[in-house]
């Protein structure tokens, strides 16, 4: 077994000891054949166990820790040195709209309820990722507001701010968000991406196969209002631009930012299973940019932040901004810091990749393969506490053996992440889930 280089331990051990008091003590057993094979594969990717340095080294490292921040998680760093600090979790497959670019016309087969992650399981995974360095979590769907316990779930995840979480965001179509917004703000909500592809109520019905544009507009205005009152949340309006459908509305969307502190983001139309994507419907970044520049000659680009998905531009004198998400024509893979967990518990390291790793079954092996609800979670924690006195030293540094096995599987998947995703000409021919089953 190869050992980690000494510099890997610099700053980690004292921080791990500190984390011991706050981390969940859930054991994640691995007993199924498929899960065991995934772990075996992770053992080939990198060291499975991290041996402790000698006591003298610990003493020196303790001194260094007082001056240097801890290194970023080995498990969440890929082979291109991208550090994954952003986790997107789909909390439901259900949606109250039927957007043409997201869901096939005949809908999608929904997973049995027992196949979906429970609230305790989502909170556990959130805590695990935050303890490894994730500082931003976004809840997606489906439509996350249709989940019956979305508010308790957000309160639980919001409590992770004491462990290092900085942002708790949600992506929503806005139909049911307005009535829940105040409670979400109390739970720690810091950002909302509101999906709206047209300002025309009639066209909205064609695009979504449902009514409800007025409710979404009232939600948008409420988001602007709470920010005026000092809520301080990031409000972004996501618009998928499709040729022959809504590209003529781009300038109307830009105008929304004249007096409103929002970022309107134009998204290139992307191919997913069942959405009848056509290359001719794609309005590329450069074409969209020229459309806006023709109306606003002073339109200029702002310096981007690390890991940002959109290219951000500004119209002089406007309160809001304009962003472009250019997955199809100018990918931003080099700075990607995002991971995704689907509602049925699979980890996706790339939106366009079809490789997935099942985290759900690894967790549930500690509960005989059954969904872990609150009572079962407490029972598993009690078992963990009872065996705590017998844990080896490495495990006492904040991780049980099975927690480490889960991280190893996550780390192996992250290490397999490619430098960039495929482009047009390839993506449309690749197998992938419908967008609604990935999480927007």
PDB file of N, CA and C in Angstrom, residues 71 193 225:
ATOM      1  N   UNK A  71      -5.167  22.328   4.035  1.00  0.00           N
ATOM      2  CA  UNK A  71      -5.250  22.105   2.594  1.00  0.00           C
ATOM      3  C   UNK A  71      -6.652  21.652   2.200  1.00  0.00           C
ATOM      4  N   UNK A 193     -32.174  31.186  -8.176  1.00  0.00           N
ATOM      5  CA  UNK A 193     -32.183  31.197  -9.641  1.00  0.00           C
ATOM      6  C   UNK A 193     -33.599  30.895 -10.084  1.00  0.00           C
ATOM      7  N   UNK A 225     -38.347  42.805  -4.306  1.00  0.00           N
ATOM      8  CA  UNK A 225     -38.806  43.594  -3.165  1.00  0.00           C
ATOM      9  C   UNK A 225     -38.053  43.240  -1.883  1.00  0.00           C
TER      10      UNK A 225
END
